[in-house]
Coordinates of C-alpha atoms and ligand atoms in Angstrom, one line a residue:
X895 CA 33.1 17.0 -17.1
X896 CA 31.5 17.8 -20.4
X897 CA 27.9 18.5 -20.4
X898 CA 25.1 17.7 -22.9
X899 CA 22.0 19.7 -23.4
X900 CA 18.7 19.4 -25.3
X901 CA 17.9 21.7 -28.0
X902 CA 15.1 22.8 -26.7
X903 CA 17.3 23.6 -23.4
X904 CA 19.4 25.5 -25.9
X905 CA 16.4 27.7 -27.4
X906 CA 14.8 28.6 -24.5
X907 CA 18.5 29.6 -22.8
X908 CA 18.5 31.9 -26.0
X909 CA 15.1 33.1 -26.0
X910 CA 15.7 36.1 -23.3
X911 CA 19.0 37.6 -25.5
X912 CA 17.0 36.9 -28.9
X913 CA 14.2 39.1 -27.0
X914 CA 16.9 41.6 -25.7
X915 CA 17.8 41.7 -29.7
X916 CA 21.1 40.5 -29.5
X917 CA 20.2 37.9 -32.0
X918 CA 22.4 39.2 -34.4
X919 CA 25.1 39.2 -31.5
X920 CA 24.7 35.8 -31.0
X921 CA 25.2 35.0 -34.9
X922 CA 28.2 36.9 -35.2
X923 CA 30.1 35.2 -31.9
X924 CA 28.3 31.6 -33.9
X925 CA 30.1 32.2 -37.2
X926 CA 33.5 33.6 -36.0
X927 CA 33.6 30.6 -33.6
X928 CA 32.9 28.2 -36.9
X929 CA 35.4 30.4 -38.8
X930 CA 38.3 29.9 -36.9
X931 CA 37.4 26.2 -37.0
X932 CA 37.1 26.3 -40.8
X933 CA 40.5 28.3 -40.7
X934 CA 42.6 26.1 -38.6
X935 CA 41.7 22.9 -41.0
X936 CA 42.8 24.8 -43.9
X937 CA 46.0 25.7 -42.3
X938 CA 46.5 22.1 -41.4
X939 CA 46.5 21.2 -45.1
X940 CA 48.5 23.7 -47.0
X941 CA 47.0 27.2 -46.1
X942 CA 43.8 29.1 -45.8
X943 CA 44.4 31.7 -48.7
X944 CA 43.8 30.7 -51.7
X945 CA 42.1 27.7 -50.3
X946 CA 38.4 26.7 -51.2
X947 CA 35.3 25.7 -49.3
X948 CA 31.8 25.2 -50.0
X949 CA 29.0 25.8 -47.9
X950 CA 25.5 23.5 -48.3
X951 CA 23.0 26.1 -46.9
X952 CA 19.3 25.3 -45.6
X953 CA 16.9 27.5 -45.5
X954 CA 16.8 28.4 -41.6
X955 CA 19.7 30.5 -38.9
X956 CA 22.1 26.9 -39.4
X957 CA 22.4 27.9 -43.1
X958 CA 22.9 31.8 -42.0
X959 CA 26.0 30.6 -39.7
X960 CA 27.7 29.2 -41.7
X961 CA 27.4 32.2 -44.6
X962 CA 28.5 34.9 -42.2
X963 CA 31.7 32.4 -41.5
X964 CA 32.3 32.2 -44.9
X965 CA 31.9 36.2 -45.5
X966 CA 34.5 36.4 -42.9
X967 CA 36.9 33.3 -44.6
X968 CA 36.3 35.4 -47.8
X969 CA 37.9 38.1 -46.6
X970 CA 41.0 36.1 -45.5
X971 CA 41.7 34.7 -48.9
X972 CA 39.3 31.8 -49.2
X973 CA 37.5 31.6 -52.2
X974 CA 33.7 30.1 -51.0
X975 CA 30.7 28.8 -53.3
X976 CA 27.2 28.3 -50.8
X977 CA 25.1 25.3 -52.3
X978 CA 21.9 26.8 -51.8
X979 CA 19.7 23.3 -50.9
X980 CA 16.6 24.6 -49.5
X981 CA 13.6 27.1 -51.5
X982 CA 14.7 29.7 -49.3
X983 CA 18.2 30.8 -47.2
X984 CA 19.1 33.3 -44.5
X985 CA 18.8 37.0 -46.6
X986 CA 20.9 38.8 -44.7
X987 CA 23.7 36.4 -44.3
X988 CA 23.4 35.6 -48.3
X989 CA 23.7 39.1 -49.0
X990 CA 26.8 39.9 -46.9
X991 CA 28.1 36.9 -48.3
X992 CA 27.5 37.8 -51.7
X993 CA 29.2 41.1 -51.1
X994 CA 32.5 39.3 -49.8
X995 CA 32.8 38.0 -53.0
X996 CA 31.3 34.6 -52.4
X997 CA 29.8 32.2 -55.3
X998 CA 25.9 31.1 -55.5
X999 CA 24.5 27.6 -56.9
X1000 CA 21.0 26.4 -56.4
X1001 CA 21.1 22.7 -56.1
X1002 CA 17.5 22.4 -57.5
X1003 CA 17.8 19.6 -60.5
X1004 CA 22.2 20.7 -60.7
X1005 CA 23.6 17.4 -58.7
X1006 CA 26.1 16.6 -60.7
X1007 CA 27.6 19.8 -61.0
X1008 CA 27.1 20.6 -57.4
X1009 CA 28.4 17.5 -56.8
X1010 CA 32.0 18.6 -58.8
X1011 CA 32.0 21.8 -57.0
X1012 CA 31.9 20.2 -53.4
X1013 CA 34.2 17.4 -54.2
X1014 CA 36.6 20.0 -55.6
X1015 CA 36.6 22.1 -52.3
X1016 CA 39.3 21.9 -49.1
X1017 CA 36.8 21.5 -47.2
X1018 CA 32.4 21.0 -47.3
X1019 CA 30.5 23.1 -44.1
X1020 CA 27.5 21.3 -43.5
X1021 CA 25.0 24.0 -42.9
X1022 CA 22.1 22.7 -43.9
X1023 CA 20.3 22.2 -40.9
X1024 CA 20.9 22.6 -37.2
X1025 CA 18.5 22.5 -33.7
X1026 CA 14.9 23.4 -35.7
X1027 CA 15.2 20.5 -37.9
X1028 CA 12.6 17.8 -37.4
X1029 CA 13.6 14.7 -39.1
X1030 CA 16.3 13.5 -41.5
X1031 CA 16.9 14.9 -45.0
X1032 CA 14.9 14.1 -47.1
X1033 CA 13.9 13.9 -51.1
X1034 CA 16.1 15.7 -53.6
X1035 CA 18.2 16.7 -50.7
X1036 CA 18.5 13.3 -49.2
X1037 CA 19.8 11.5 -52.3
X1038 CA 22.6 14.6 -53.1
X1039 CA 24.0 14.1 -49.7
X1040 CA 23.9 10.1 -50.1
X1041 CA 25.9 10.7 -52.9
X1042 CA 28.0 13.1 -51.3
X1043 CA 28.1 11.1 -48.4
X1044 CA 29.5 8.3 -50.9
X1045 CA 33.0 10.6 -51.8
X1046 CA 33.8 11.2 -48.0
X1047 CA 34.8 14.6 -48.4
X1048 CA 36.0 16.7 -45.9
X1049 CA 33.2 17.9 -43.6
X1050 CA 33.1 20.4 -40.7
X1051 CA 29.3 20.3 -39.5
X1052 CA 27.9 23.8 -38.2
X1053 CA 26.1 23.3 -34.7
X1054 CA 25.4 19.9 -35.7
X1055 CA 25.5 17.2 -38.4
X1056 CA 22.2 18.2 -40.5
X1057 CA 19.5 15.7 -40.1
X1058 CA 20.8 14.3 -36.5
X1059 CA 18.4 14.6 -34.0
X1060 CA 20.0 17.2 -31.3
X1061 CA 18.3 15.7 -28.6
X1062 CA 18.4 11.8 -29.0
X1063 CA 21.7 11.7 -31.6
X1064 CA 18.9 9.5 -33.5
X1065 CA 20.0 9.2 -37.2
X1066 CA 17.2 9.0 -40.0
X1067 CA 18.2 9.1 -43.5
X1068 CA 21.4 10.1 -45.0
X1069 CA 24.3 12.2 -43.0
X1070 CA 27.5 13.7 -43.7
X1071 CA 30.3 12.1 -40.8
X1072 CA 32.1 15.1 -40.1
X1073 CA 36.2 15.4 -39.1
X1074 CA 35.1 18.0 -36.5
X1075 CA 31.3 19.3 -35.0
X1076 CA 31.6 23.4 -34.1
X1077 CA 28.3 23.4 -31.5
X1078 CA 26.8 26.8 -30.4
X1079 CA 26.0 27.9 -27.1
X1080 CA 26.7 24.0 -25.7
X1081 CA 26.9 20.7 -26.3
X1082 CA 23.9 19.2 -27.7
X1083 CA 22.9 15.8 -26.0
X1084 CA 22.4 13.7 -29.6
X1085 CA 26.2 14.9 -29.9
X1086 CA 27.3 13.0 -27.4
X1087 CA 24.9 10.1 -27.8
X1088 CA 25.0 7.1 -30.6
X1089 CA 24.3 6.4 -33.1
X1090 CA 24.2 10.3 -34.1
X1091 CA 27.9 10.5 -32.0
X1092 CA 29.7 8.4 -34.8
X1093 CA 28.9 11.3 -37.5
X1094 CA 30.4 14.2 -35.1
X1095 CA 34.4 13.9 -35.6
X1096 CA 35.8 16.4 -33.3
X1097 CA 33.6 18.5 -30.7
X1098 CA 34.1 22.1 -30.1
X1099 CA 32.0 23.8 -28.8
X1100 CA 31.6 28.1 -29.1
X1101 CA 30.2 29.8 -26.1
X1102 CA 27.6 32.0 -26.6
X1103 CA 27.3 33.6 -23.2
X1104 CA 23.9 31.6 -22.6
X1105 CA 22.5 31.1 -19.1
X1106 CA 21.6 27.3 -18.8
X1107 CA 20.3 25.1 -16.1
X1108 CA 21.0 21.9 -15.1
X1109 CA 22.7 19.5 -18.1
X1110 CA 20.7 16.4 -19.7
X1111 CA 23.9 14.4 -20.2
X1112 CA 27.1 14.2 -18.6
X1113 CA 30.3 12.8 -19.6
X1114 CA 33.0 12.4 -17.0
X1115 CA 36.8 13.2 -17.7
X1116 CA 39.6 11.8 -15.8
X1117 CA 39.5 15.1 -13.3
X1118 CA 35.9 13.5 -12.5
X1119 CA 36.6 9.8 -11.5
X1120 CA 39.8 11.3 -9.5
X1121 CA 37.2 13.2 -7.4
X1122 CA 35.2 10.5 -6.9
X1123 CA 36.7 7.6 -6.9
X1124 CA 37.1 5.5 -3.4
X1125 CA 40.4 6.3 -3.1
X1126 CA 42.1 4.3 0.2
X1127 CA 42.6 6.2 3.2
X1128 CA 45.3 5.5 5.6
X1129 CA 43.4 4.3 7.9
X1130 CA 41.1 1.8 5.9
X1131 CA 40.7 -1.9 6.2
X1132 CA 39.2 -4.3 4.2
X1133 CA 35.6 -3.9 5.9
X1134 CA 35.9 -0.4 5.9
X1135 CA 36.7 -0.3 2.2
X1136 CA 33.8 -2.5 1.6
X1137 CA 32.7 -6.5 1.1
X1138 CA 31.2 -7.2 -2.6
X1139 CA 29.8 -10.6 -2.3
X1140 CA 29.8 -12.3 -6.0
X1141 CA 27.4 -14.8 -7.3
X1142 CA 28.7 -15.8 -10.6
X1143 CA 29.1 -18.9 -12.7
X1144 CA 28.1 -22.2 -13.2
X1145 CA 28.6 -25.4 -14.3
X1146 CA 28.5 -24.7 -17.4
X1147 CA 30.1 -21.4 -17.5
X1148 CA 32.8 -20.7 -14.9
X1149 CA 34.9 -18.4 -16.9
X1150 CA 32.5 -15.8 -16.4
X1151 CA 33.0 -16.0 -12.5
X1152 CA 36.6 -16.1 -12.8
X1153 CA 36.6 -12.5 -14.8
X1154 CA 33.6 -10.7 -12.9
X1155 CA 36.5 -11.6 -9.7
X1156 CA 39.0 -10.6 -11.7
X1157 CA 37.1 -7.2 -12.4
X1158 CA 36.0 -6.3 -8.8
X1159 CA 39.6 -7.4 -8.0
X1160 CA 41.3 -5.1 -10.4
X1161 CA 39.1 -1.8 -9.3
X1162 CA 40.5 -2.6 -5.6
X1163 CA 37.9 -4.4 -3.4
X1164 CA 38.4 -5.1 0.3
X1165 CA 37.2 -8.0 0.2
X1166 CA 35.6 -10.8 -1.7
X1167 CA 32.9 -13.2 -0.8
X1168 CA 32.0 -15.7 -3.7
X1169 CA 29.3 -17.9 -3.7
X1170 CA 29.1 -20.2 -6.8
X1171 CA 31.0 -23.8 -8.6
X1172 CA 33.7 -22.1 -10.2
X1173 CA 37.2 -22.4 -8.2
X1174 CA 37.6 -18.5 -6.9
X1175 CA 41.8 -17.4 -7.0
X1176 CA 43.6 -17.0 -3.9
X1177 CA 42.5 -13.8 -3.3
X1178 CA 38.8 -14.2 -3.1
X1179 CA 37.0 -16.0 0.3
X1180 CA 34.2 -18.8 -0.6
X1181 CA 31.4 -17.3 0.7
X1182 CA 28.4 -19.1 2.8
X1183 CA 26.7 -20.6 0.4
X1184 CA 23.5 -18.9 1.3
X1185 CA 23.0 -15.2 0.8
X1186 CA 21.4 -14.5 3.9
X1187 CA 24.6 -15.8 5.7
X1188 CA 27.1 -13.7 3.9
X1189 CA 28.1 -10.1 5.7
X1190 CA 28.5 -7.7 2.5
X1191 CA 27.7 -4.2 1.8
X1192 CA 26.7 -5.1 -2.2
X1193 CA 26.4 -8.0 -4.4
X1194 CA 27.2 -8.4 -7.6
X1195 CA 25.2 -11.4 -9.4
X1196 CA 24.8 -12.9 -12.9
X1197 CA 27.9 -12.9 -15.0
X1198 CA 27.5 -16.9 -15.9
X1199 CA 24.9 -18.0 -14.1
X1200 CA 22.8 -19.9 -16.8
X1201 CA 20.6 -23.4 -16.3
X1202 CA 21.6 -23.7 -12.7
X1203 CA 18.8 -23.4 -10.1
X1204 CA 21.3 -22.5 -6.9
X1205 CA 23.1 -19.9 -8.3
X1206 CA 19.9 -18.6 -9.9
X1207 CA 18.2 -18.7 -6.1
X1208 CA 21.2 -16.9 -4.9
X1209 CA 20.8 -14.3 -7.6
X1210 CA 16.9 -13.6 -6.6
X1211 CA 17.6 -13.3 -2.9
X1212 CA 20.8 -10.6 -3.2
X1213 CA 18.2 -8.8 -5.5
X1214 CA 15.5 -8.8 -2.7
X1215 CA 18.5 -8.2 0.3
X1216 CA 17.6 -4.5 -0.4
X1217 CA 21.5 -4.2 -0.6
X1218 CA 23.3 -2.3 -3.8
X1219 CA 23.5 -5.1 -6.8
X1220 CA 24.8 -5.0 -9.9
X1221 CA 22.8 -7.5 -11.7
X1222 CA 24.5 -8.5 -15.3
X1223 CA 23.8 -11.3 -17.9
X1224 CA 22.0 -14.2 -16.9
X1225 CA 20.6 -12.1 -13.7
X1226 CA 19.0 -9.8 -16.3
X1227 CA 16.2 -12.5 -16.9
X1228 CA 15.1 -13.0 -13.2
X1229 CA 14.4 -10.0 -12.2
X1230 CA 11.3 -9.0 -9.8
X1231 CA 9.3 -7.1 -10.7
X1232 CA 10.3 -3.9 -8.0
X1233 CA 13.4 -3.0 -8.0
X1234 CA 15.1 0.1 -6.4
X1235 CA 17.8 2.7 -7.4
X1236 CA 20.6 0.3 -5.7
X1237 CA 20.0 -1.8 -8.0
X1238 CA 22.3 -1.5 -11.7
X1239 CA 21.3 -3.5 -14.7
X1240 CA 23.7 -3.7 -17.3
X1241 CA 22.1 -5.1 -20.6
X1242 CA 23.5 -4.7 -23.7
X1243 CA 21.5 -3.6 -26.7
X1244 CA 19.8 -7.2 -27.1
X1245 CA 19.4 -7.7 -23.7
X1246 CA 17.8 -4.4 -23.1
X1247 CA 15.5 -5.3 -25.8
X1248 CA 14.7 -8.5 -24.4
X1249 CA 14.2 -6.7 -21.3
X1250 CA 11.8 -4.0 -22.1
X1251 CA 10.2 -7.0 -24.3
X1252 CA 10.0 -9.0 -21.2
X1253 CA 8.0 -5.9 -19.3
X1254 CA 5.7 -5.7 -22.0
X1255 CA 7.2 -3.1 -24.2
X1256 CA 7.8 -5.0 -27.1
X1257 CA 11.5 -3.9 -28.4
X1258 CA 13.8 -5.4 -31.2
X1259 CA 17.8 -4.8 -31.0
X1260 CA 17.6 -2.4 -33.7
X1261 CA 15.2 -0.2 -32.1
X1262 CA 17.5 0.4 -28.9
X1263 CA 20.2 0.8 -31.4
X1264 CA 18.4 3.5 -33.1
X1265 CA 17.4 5.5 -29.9
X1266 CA 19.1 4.0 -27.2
X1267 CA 18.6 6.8 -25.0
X1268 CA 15.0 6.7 -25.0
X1269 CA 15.2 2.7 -24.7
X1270 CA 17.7 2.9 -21.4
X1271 CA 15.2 5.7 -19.7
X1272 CA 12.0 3.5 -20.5
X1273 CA 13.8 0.3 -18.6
X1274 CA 14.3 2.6 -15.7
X1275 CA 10.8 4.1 -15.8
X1276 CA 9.4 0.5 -15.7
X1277 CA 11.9 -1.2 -13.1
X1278 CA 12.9 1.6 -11.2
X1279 CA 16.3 0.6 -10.9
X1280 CA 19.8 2.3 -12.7
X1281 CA 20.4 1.1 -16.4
X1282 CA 24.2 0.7 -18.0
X1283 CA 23.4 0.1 -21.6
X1284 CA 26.3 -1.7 -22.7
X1285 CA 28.1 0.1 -26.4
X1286 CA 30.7 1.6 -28.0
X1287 CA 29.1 4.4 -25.9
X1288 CA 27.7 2.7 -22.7
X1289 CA 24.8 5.1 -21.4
X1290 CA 23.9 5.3 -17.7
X1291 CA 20.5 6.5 -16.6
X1292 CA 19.9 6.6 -12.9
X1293 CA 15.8 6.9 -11.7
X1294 CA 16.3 10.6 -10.8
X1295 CA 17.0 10.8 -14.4
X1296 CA 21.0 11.7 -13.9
X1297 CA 22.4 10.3 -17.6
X1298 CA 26.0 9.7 -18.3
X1299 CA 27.3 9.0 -21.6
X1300 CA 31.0 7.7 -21.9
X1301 CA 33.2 6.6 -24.4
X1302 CA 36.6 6.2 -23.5
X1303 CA 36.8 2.6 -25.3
X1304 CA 38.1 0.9 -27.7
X1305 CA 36.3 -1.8 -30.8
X1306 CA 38.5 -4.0 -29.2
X1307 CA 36.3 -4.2 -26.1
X1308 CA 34.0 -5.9 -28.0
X1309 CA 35.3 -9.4 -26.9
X1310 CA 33.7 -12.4 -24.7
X1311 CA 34.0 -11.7 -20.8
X1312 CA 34.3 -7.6 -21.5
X1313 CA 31.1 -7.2 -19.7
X1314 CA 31.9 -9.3 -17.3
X1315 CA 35.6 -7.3 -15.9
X1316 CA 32.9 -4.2 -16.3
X1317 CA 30.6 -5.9 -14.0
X1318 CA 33.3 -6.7 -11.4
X1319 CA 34.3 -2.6 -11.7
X1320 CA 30.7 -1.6 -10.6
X1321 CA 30.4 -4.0 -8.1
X1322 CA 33.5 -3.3 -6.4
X1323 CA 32.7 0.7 -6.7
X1324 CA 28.9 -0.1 -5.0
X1325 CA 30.6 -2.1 -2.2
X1326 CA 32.7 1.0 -1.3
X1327 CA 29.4 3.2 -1.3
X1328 CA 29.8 4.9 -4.4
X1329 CA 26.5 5.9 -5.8
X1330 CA 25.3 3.3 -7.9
X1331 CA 24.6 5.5 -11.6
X1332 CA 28.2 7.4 -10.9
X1333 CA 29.7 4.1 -10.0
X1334 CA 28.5 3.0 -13.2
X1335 CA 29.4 5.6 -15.2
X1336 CA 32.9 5.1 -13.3
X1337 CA 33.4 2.0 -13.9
X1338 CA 32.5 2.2 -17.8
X1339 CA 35.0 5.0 -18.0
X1340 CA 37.3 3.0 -15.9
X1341 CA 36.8 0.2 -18.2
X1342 CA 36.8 1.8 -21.8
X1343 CA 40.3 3.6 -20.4
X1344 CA 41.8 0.2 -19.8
X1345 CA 40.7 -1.4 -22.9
X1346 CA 43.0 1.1 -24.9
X1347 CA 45.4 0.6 -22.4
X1348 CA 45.8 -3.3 -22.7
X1349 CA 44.9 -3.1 -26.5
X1350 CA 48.0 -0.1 -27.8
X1351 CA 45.8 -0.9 -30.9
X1352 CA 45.9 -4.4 -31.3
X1353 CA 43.8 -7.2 -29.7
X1354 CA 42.7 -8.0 -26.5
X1355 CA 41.8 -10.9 -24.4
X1356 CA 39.0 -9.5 -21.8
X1357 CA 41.7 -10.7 -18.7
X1358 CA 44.2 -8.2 -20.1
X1359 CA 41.1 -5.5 -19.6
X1360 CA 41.4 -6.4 -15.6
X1361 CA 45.3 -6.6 -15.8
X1362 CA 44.9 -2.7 -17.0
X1363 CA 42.7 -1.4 -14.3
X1364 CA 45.1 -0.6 -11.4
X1365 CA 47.4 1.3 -14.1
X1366 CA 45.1 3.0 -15.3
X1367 CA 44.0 4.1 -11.5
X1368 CA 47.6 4.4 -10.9
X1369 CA 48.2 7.2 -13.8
X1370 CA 44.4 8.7 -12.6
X1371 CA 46.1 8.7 -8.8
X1372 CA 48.7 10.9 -9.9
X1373 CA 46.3 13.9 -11.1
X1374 CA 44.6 13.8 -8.1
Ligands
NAX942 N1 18.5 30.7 -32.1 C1 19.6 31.5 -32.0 O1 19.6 32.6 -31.5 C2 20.8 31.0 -32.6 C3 20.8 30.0 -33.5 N2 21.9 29.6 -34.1 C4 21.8 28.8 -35.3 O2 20.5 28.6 -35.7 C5 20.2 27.2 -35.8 C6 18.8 27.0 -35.7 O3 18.1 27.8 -36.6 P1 16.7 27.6 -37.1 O4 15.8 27.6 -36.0 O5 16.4 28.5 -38.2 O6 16.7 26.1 -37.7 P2 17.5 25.4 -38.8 O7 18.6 26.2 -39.4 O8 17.9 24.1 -38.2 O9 16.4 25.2 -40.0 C7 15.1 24.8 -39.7 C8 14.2 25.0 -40.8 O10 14.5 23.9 -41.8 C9 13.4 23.3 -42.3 N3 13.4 21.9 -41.9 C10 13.3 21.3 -40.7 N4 13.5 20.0 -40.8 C11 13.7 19.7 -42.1 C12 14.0 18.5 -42.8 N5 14.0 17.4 -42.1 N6 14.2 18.6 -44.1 C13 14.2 19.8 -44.7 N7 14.0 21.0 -44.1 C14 13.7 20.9 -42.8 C15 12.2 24.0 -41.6 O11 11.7 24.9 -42.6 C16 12.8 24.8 -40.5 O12 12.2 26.0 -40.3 C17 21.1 26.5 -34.8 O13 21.3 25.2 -35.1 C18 22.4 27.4 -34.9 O14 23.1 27.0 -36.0 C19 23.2 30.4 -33.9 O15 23.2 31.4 -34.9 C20 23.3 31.0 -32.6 C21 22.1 31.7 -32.2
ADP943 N1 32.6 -1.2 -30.4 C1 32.8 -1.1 -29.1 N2 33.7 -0.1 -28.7 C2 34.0 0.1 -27.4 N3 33.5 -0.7 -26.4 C3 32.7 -1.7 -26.8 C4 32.3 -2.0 -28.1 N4 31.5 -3.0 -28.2 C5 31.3 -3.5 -26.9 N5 32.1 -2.7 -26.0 C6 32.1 -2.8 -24.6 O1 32.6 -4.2 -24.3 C7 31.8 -4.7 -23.3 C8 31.0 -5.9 -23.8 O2 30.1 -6.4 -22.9 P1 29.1 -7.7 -23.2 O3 28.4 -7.4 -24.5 O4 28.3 -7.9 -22.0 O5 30.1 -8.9 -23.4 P2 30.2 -10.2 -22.6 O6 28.9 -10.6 -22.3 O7 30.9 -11.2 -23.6 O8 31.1 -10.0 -21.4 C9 30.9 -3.6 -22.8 O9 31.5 -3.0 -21.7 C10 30.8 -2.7 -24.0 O10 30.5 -1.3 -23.6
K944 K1 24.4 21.6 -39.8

């Protein structure tokens, strides 16, 4: 499992050794850590001595990082200039660099010939700002990196990508997209959230020994969903693996049914119980045509269901049957107005917005886009159930506040009926008891994995998604 953290979390973790005075300690593990990184690049393209790099230093400990890596790359061979950006830069770090043999520039009024030094270099280190910066570059500083930005050199970021937001990944004004992110003491949670995530390249991550509590983010690996996954016993049957009763579809939409079935199908259900106008396959039993009169442990409703006043009953009622529902597209717009943790909503940005909108906190796309984070733990404060935002990351924040951020998928994904086979996963997962915001977070992973899996880089249709599932369980069932 990787784990994200705020930086505040990070700060106060640090705060006893910085007392202790093993600041300086801390620093030195920080800048080996990025100077191996650094190191390791160069060697991948021809060779660290003789090799060149230029640092973009801020005025704060980010900026004194990534000197003292540089006074250490100096004295392998690399030949470093340090763009100084800010009025003021770490003094110790600028002197030990200075010492090694290192280069100075002030940016102040030079771009263009700042701009030739850093486009000259093997590589750029971003160390301009890290966890104290408040806001996005800005000014003077903001149009050199737009420019800089423009070129694509080659970045590594130091702690983080300066002017991302280390707790929310929230991205105002200009960034540098790095090919690899060397984090400090742990994973920051706006590292492992979008849109911030797409500037990050690589992770690594540098221990620095600190004592930290319990995680803001997780992200499940493979070792995870193993663990938890409903595996079969031997001596299961289909009731005892769990009923998912489905309402989805309508006249006007069957598709939808057929690949929210095909979903829970692929993600192995015990049994299915559909209730809706589309014609179920083999597999899956018509259900009672009530939900009262249908024996299921969870319901999964909505994929489909638009303009038709049956299947829109039998939506409301499995969300007041106090069972576990995963409630997905046209479900998302008749809600009640309580709604517990067993329930999972799984808008995508738009819907999300609609949704908050709907609840009286007026929200356009963009602004879940821009902090989706924040927008998935408002829905959850003001519905009390578990929100899946829906992405190229999909986010998962359960009402205890557990968030899980995964993104194992593929562009590809983004095709008609994806969110539908995703549904299908959840629901299937809920019915077997799994815990609805890790059988979310499951079933995203789940999903994302067999996206790549169907697509080998090409397209995808989103039946090929639920074709992929029980291989991609299969290859999981083999680690376990
Ligand atoms: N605290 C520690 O003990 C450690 C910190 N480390 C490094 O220290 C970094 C944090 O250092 P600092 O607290 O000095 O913070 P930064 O290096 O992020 O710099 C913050 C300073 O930049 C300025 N600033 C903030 N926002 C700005 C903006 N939008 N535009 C322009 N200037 C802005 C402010 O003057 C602020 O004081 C971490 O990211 C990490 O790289 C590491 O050395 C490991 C140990
Ligand atoms: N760029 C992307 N990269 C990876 N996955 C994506 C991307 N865009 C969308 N997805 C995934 O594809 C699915 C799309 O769902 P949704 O928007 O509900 O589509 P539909 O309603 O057509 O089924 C979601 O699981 C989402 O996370
Ligand atoms: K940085």
């Amino acid at each position: 499992m990787i784990t994200g953290y705020t930086g505040t979390a990070v700060r106060d973790a640090e705060q006893p050794l910085l007392e202790a005075g093993r600041g300086p300690e801390l620093m030195a593990k920080a800048a080996y850590g990025l100077a191996n990184a650094v190191a390791w690049r160069l060697r991948e393209s021809g060779g660290t001595y003789g090799s060149s790099i230029v640092l973009l230093i801020g005025p704060g400990n980010n900026g004194g990082d990534a000197l003292y890596a540089a006074t250490l790359l100096l004295n392998r061979g690399v030949r470093a200039t340090a763009v100084l950006v800010a009025d003021r830069a770490h003094q110790e770090a600028l002197t030990s660099f200075r010492l090694a043999g290192g280069r100075i520039l002030k940016l102040d009024g030079r771009h263009e010939e700042c701009l030739a030094v850093a486009l000259s270099a093997d590589l750029v280190i971003d160390g301009i700002l890290g966890i104290g910066a408040r806001g996005g570059l800005r000014g003077e500083l903001a149009g050199f990196v737009e420019r800089l930005a423009e070129h694509a050199p080659a970045v590594i970021a130091c702690d983080l990508p300066s002017g991302l937001d280390a707790d929310s990944g929230a991205v105002s004004g200009p960034l540098l997209a790095a090919l690899e992110t060397v984090t400090f003491g742990a994973i920051k949670t706006g590292l492992l959230l979008p849109p911030g995530e797409e500037f990050c390249g690589e992770l690594s991550q540098i221990d620095l020994g600190l004592e930290l509590g319990d995680a803001e983010l997780r992200r499940l690996d493979e070792h995870d969903i193993v663990d938890h996954w409903p595996w079969p016993h031997r001596v299961d049957h289909k009731y005892s693996r769990g009923v998912l009763g489905v309402v989805a579809g309508s006249n006007a939409y069957p598709g939808a049914a057929h690949l929210a079935l095909r979903g829970a199908l692929s993600a192995g259900t015990g049994m299915i119980r559909y209730l809706g106008p589309a014609d179920p396959p083999p597999e899956v039993v018509r259900g009672a045509s009530t939900v009262a009169a249908n024996r299921v442990q969870a319901w999964l409703v909505g994929p489909g269901v638009v303009e038709d006043e049956a299947q829109q009953r039998r939506c409301l009622d499995a969300l007041r049957s106090g069972l576990p529902v995963v409630a997905d597209a046209g479900a998302l717009s008749l809600l009640p107005r309580e709604l517990g943790p067993n329930i999972v909503l799984t808008p995508h940005a738009g819907e999300l917005a609609t949704l908050l909108s709907g609840l009286g906190d007026r929200t356009e796309r963009t602004d879940v886009e821009r902090q989706p984070l924040r927008h998935a733990k408002r829905a959850v404060e003001l519905t009390g159930a578990t929100v899946l935002l829906k992405g190229a990351t999909t986010i998962v924040v359960g009402p205890d506040g557990q968030v899980y951020s995964q993104s194992e998928g593929t562009p590809w994904l983004a095709t008609a009926g994806s969110g539908d086979t995703l549904a299908g996963i959840i629901g299937t997962l809920l019915a077997s008891g799994v815990e609805p915001a890790l059988a979310a977070a499951m079933a995203a992973s789940v999903h994302g994995r067999a996206g790549v899996l169907a697509s080998q880089g090409g397209p995808i249709a989103a039946s090929d998604i639920a074709t992929a599932v029980p291989r991609v369980l299969g290859e999981l069932s083999c680690l376990a």
